[in-house]
Coordinates of C-alpha atoms in Angstrom, one line a residue:
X1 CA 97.4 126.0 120.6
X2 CA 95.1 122.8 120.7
X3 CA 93.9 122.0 117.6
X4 CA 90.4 121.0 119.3
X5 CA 89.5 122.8 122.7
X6 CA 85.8 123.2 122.8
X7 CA 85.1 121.1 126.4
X8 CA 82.8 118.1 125.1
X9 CA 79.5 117.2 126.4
X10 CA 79.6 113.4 127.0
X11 CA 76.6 111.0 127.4
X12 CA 75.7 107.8 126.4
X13 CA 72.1 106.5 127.4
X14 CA 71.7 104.1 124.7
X15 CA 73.0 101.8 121.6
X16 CA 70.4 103.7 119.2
X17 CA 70.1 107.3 120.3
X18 CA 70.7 110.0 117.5
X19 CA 74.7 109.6 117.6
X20 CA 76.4 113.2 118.0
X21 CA 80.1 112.9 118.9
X22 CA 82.3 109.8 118.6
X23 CA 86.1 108.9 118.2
X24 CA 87.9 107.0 115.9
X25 CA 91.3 106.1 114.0
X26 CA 91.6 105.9 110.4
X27 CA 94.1 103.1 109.1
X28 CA 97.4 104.5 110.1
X29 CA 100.9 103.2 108.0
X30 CA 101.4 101.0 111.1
X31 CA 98.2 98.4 108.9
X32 CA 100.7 98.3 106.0
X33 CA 103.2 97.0 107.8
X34 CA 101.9 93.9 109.6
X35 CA 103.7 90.7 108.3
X36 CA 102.0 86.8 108.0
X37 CA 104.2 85.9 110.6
X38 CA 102.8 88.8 113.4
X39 CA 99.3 89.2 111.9
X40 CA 97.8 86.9 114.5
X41 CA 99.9 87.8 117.5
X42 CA 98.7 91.6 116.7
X43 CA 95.3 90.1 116.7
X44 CA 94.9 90.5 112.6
X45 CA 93.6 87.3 110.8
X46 CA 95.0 88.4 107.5
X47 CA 97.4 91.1 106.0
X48 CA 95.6 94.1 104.3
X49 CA 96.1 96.2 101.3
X50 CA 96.1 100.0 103.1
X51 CA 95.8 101.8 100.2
X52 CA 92.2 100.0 99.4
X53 CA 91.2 99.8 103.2
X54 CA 91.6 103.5 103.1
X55 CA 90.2 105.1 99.5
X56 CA 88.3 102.6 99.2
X57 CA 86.4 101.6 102.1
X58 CA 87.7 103.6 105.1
X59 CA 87.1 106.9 103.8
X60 CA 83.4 106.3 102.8
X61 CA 83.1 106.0 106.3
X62 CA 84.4 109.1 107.3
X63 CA 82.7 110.9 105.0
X64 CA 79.5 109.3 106.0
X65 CA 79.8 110.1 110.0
X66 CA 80.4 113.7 108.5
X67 CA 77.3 114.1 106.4
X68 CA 75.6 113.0 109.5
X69 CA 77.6 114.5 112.5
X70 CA 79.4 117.7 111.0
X71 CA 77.6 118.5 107.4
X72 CA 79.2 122.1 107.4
X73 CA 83.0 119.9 107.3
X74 CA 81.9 118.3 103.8
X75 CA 78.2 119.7 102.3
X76 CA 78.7 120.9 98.7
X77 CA 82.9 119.7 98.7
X78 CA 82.5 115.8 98.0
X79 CA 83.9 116.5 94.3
X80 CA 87.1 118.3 95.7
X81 CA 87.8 115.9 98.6
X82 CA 87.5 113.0 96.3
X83 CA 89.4 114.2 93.3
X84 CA 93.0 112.1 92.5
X85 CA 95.2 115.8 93.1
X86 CA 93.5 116.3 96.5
X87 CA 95.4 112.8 97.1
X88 CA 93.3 112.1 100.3
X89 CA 94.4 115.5 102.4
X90 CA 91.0 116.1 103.5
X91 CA 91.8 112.5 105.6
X92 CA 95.2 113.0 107.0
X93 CA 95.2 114.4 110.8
X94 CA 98.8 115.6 109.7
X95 CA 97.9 118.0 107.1
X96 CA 96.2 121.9 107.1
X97 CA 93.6 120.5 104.6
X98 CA 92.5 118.0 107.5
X99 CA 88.9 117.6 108.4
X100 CA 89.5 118.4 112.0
X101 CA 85.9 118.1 113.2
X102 CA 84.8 118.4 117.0
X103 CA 82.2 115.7 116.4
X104 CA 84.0 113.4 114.5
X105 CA 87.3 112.8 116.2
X106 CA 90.5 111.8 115.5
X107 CA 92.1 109.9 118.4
X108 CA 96.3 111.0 116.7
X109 CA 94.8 114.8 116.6
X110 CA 94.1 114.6 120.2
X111 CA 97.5 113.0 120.4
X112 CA 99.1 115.4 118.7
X113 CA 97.7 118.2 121.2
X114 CA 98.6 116.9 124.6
X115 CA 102.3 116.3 123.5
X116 CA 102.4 119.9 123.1
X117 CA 103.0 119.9 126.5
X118 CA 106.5 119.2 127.3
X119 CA 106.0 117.6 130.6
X120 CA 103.5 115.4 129.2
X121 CA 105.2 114.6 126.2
X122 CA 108.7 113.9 128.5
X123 CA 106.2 111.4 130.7
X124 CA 104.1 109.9 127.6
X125 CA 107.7 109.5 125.8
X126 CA 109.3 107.3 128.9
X127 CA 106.2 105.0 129.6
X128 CA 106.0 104.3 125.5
X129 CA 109.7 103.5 125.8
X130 CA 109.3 101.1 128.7
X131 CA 106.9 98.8 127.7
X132 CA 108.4 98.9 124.6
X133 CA 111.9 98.4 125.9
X134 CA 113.7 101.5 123.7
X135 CA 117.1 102.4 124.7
X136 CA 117.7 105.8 126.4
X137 CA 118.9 107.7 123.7
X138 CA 116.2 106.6 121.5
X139 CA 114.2 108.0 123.9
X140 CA 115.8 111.0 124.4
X141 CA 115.8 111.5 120.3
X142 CA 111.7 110.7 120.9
X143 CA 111.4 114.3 123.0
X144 CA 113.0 116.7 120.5
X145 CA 110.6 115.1 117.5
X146 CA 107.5 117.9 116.9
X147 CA 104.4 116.3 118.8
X148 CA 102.3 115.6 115.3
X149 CA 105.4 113.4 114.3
X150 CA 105.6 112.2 117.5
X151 CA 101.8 110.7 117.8
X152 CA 102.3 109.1 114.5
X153 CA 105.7 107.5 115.8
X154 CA 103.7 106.3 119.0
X155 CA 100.5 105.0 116.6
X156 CA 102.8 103.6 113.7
X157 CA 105.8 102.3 115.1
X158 CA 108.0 104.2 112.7
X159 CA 110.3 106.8 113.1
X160 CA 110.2 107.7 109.2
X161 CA 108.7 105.7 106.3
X162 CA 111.2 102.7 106.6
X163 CA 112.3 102.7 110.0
X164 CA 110.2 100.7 112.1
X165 CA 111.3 101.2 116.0
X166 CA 108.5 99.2 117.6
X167 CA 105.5 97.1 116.9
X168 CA 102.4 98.9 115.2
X169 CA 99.1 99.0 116.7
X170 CA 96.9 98.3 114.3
X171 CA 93.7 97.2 116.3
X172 CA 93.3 101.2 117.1
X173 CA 91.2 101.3 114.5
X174 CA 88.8 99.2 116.5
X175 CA 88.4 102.4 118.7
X176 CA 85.6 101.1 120.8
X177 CA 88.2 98.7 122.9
X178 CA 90.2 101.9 124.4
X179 CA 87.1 102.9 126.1
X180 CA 83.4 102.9 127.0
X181 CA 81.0 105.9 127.4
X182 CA 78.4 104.8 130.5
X183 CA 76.4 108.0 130.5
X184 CA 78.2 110.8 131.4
X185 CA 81.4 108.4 132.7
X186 CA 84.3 106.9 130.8
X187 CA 85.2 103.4 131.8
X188 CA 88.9 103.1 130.2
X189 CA 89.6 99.3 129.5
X190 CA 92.0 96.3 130.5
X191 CA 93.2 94.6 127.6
X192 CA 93.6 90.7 126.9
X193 CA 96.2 91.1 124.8
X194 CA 99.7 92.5 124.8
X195 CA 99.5 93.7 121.8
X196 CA 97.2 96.3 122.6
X197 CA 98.8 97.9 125.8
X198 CA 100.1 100.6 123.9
X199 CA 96.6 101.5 123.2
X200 CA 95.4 101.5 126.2
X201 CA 98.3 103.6 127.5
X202 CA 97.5 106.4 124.9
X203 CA 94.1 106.8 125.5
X204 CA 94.6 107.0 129.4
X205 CA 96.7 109.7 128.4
X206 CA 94.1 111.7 126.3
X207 CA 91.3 111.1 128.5
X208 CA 92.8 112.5 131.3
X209 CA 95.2 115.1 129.7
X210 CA 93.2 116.4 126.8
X211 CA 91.0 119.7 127.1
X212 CA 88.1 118.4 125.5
X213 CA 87.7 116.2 128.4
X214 CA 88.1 118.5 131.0
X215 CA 84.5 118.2 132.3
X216 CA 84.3 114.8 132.9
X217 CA 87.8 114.1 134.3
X218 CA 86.3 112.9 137.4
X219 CA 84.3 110.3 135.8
X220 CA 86.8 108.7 134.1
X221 CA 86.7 104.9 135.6
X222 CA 90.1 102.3 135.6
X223 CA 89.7 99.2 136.4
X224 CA 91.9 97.7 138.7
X225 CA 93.2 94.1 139.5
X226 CA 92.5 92.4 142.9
X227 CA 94.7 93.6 145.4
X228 CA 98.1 91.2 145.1
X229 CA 97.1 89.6 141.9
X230 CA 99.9 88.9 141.5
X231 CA 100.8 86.7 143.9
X232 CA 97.5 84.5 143.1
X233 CA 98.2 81.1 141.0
X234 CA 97.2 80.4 137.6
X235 CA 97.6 82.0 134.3
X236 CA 93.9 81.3 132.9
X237 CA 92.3 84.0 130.9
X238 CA 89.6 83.9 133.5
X239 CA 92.0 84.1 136.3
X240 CA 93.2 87.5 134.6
X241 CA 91.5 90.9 135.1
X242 CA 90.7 92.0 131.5
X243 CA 88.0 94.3 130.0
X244 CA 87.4 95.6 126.7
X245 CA 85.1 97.9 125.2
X246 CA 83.4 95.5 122.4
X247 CA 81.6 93.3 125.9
X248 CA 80.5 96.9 126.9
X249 CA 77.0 97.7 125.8
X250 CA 74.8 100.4 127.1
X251 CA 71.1 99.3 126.7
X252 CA 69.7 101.9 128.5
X253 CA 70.5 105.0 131.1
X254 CA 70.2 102.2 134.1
X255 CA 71.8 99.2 132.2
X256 CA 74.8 98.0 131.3
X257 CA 75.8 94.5 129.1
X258 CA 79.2 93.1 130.1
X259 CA 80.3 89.9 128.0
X260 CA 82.4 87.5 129.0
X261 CA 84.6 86.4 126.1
X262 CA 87.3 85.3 124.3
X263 CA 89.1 88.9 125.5
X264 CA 87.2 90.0 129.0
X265 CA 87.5 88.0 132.1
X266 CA 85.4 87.1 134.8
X267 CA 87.2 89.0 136.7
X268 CA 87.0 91.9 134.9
X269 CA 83.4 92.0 134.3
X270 CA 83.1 91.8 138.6
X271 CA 85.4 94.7 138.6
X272 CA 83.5 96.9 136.4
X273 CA 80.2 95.9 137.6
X274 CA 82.0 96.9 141.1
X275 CA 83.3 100.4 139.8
X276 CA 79.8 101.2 138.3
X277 CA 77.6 100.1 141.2
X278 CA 80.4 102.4 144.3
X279 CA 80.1 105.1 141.6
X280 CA 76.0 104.7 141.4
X281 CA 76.8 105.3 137.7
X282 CA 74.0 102.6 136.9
X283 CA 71.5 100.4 138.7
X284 CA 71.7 97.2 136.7
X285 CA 74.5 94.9 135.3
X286 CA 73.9 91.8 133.5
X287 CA 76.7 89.7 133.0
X288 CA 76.5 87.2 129.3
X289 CA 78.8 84.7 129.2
X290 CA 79.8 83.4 125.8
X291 CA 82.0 80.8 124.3
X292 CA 85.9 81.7 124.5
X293 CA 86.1 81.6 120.8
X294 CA 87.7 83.4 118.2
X295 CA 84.6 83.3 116.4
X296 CA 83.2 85.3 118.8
X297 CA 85.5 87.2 120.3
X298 CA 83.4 89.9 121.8
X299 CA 79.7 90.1 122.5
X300 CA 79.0 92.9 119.9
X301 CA 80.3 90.2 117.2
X302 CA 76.8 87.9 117.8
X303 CA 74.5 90.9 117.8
X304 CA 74.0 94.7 118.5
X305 CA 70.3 96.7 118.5
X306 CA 69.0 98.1 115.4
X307 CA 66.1 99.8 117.1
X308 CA 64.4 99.5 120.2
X309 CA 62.3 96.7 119.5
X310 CA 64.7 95.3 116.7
X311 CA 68.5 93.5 117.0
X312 CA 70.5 91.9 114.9
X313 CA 72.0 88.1 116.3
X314 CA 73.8 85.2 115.2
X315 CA 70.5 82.5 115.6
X316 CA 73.0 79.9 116.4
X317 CA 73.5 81.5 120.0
X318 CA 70.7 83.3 120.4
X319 CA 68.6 80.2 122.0
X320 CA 69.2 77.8 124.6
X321 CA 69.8 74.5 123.5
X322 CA 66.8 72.1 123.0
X323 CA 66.5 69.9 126.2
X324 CA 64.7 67.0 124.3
X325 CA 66.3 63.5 124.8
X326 CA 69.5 62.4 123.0
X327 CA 70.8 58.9 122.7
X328 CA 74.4 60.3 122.3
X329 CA 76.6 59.8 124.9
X330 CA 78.2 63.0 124.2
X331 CA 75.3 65.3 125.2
X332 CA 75.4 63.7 128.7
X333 CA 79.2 64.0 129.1
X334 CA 79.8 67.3 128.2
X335 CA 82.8 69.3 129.6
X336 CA 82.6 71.2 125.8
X337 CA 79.2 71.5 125.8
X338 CA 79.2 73.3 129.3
X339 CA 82.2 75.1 128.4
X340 CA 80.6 76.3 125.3
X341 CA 76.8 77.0 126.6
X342 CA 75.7 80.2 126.7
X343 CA 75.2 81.9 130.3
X344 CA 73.4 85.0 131.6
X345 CA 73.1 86.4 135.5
X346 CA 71.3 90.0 135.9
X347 CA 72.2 92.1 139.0
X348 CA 70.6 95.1 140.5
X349 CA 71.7 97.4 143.0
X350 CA 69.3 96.8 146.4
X351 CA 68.3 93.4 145.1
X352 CA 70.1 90.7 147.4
X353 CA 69.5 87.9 144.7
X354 CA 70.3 87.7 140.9
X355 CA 68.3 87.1 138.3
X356 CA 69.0 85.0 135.2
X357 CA 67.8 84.7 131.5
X358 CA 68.1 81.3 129.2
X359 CA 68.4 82.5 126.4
X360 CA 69.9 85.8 125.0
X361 CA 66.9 86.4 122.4
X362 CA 64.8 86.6 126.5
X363 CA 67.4 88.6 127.8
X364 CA 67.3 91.3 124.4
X365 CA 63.3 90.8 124.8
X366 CA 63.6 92.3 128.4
X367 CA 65.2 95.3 127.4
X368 CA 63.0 96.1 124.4
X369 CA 60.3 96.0 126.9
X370 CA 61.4 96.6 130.4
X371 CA 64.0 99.1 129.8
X372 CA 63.4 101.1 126.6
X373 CA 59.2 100.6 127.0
X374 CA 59.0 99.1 123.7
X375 CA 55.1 98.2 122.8
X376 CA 55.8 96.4 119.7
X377 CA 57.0 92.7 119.7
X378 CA 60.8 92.2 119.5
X379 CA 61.9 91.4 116.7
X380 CA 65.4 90.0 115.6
X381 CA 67.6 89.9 112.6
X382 CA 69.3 86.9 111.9
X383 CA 73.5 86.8 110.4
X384 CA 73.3 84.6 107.4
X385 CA 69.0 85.2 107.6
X386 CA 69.4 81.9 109.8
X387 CA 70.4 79.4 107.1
X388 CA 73.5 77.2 107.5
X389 CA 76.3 77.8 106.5
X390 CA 75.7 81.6 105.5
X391 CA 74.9 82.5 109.0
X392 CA 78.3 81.5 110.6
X393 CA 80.0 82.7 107.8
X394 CA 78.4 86.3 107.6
X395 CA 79.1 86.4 111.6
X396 CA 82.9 85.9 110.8
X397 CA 82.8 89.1 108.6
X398 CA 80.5 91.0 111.3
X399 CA 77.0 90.4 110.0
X400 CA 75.9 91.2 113.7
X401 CA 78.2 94.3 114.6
X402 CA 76.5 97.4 113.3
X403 CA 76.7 100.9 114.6
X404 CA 73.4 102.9 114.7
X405 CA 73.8 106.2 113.3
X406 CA 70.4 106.8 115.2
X407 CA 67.3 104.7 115.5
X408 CA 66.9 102.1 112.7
X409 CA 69.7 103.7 110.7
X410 CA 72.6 101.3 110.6
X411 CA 76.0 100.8 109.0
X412 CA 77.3 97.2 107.8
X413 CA 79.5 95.7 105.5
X414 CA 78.2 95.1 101.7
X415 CA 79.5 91.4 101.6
X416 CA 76.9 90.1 104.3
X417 CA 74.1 89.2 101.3
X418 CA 72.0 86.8 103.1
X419 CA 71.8 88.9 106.0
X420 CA 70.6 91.7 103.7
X421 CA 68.4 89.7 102.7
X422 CA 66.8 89.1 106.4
X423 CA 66.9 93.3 106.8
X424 CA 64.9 93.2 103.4
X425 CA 62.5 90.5 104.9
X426 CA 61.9 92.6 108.1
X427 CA 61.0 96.1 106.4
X428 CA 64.8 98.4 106.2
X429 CA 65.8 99.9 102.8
X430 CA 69.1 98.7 101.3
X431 CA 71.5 101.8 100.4
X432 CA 75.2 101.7 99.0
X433 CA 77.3 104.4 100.8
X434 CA 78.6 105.6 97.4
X435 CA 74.8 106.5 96.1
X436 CA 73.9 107.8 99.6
X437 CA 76.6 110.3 99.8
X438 CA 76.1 111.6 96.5
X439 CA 72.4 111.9 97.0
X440 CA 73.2 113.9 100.5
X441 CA 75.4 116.1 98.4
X442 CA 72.7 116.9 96.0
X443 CA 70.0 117.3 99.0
X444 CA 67.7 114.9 97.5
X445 CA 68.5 112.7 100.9
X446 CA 68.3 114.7 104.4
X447 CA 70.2 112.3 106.8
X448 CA 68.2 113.5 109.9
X449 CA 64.8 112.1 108.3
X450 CA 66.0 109.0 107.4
X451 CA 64.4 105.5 109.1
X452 CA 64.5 102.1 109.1
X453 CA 67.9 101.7 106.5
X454 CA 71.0 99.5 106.3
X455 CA 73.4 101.5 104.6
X456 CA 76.0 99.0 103.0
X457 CA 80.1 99.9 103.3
X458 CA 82.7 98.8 101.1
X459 CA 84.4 95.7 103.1
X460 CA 86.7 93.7 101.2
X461 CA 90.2 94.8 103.2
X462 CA 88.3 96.0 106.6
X463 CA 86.4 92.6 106.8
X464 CA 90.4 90.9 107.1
X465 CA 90.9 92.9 110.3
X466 CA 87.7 91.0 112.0
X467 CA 85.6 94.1 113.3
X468 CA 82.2 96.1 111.7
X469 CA 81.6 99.7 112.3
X470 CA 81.0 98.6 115.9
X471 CA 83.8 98.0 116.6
X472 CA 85.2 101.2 114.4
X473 CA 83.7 103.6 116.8
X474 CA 83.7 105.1 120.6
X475 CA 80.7 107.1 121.0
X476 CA 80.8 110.1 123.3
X477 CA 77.5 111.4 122.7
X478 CA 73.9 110.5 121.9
X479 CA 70.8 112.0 122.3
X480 CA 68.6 110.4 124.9
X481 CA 65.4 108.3 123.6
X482 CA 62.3 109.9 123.9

């Protein structure tokens, strides 16, 4: 029997909307076991200590999403959940004392489920062992193992607590990349990296294998390369078809972001806009082109929306250049500076010819106004409150990747001061997580009234992984804006 098997309602109009259902991945073992020498070819810039990432910092998060999401999971138990002889059950998808909410969801418990099912679990077993290039009889050993052992095995990468049999993948945490919800479709991603196929193969899986989905099996969306790809020269990134969910922002019910980044092709922004136009899932596609830089790495690292007149951006991309005259030859002979300049083309269904922005302040504007009917002035949020060096180093440790919890209620790390400060200047309430949960607990705070607040998170191991609570999350459900 499934542990989770109500069939889910899944829509995604907006950034903002009240958020109702999401998925995500605490930090598995797998984290604890990424060496200096991998970190970067598994796409960490640093090593973590799991034990803090997860008492420390992870698990305020959880608990938050709760309080808001699923208050009957937690209300009136904070004390017991937290207490040293619990020793963190409440937060392991393995054990009866698990959490095991419908709203917030544990991408291993749905795992866990569809390998229940031995034909899945003999297919899921076989493409794991391929592209990880396991031996038979490891794979044969894979299929007898209980299916919760088994989806930690194919999260972790061990077998048992010292036995490592493959890689980790540690960038599940950063759940939004599997996936994007475009209203009630499910575009599954193409990653950039190898490191992340497994990923991707998992959550194909689960999408189309899990109960929970089973409404909305027919809009699940995979993008596919160009027909003989790979017969076509070059190995540029652009070249490549690659998409991942952190250049996938839904402004609106008709209008859809797509970056193009350090991590999603050209080519894989055409396809999606392609797979969303034949499916008449949206109207409008605007493609933003970004420097290829690890900086940036995905357009939700140099801003996401706070409300619908309100985002928060990294100033130092947010306007076009100043055309006034230089005397340096290196502003007329600029294969860097063309390479590195900012680019934005709109597309609409019916419309024969494109439009384009300058500037993605103009291009945010437009959808404050146009799209979401704002009739207040846009207003933005700058990382670092706009000041040199703060703002590029706040936007390395995701000043600008926030996840509404709904309109003008946003999570972001505690370390980011001088981009508290610019909240502070611009009207939002500063809250610690620790002091907001216990003040939920005690009902002196309802989380459904609350407006205009950045609610600051523990960040000091989470920060290393380079992703905010953005990138932490795959919503499947938000109310509509009224």
């Amino acid at each position: 029997m499934t542990l989770l098997s109500n069939k889910l309602n899944i829509n995604v109009t907006s950034e903002i909307g009240t958020l109702k259902a999401l998925l995500i991945h605490s930090p598995d073992s797998g984290l604890g076991k990424v060496v200096p020498s991998k970190a970067q070819d598994w796409l960490f810039e640093d090593i973590v200590h799991l034990d803090t990432m997860r008492s420390n910092e992870y698990d305020y998060y959880i608990k938050l999403l709760l309080y808001f999401l699923d208050a009957d999971k937690i209300k009136g138990r904070l004390a017991q959940i937290d207490a040293v002889e619990s020793d963190r059950t409440f937060y392991k998808p393995d054990h009866e004392d698990f959490y095991a909410s419908d709203r917030v969801i544990e991408i291993q418990t749905l795992l866990a489920d569809i390998l229940q099912d031995s034909v899945i679990r003999e297919k899921l077993t076989a493409s794991v062992c391929a592209i990880e290039s396991c031996n038979y009889r490891l794979q044969e050993k894979l299929n007898k193992i209980s299916p919760v052992e088994l989806a930690k095995i194919f999260i972790s990468g061990a077998l048992d607590k010292d036995n490592m049999i493959f890689a980790p993948i540690p960038n599940l945490i950063f759940s939004r990349d599997i996936g994007i919800t475009i209203n009630n479709h499910i575009l599954i991603n193409k990653p950039a990296k190898k490191a992340r196929s497994r990923e991707t193969l998992l959550a194909r899986y689960i999408l189309f294998n899990h109960p929970i989905f089973e409404n909305h099996r027919n809009n699940i969306l995979e993008i596919a390369d160009p027909i003989q790809h790979f017969l076509r020269p070059g190995k540029d990134q652009d070249e490549k078809t690659t998409l991942e969910g952190g250049d996938v922002m839904v402004v609106s019910p008709n209008h859809v972001i797509i970056g193009c980044s350090e991590r999603t092709s050209l080519s894989g922004a055409q396809q999606a806009l392609k797979l969303l136009f034949d499916h008449k899932v949206i109207e409008k596609v605007t493609i933003l082109k970004i420097p290829h830089k690890r900086d940036y790495m995905h357009i939700d690292t140099v801003f996401t929306q706070v409300k619908r007149d309100t985002w928060v951006i990294l100033g130092s991309l947010a306007k076009n250049e100043s055309k006034k005259e230089s005397q340096d030859p290196i502003n007329y002979f600029g294969e860097k500076k063309q390479k590195d300049k900012v680019e934005i083309v709109q597309f609409t269904v019916g419309k024969s010819k494109p439009r384009t922005f300058d500037s993605i302040e103009s291009l945010l504007d437009d959808v404050s106004v146009n799209d979401l009917k704002s009739n207040t002035k846009t207003k933005f949020i700058y990382s670092g409150n706009n000041t040199f060096p703060f703002d590029a180093r706040e936007q390395w440790t995701d000043s600008c990747n926030l996840l509404a919890l709904r309109e003008g209620v946003v999570l972001g790390y505690d370390r980011n001061d001088k981009t508290v400060d610019a909240f502070k200047q611009n009207g939002f309430k500063i809250v610690k997580v620790a002091d907001l949960l216990q003040d939920m607990e005690n009902g002196t705070i309802n989380p459904q009234e609350m407006q205009d607040t950045l609610i600051l998170m523990p960040s000091s191991e989470l920060s290393r992984a380079r992703g905010g609570f953005h990138c932490m999350s795959l919503p499947l459900l938000r109310d509509e804006l009224v």
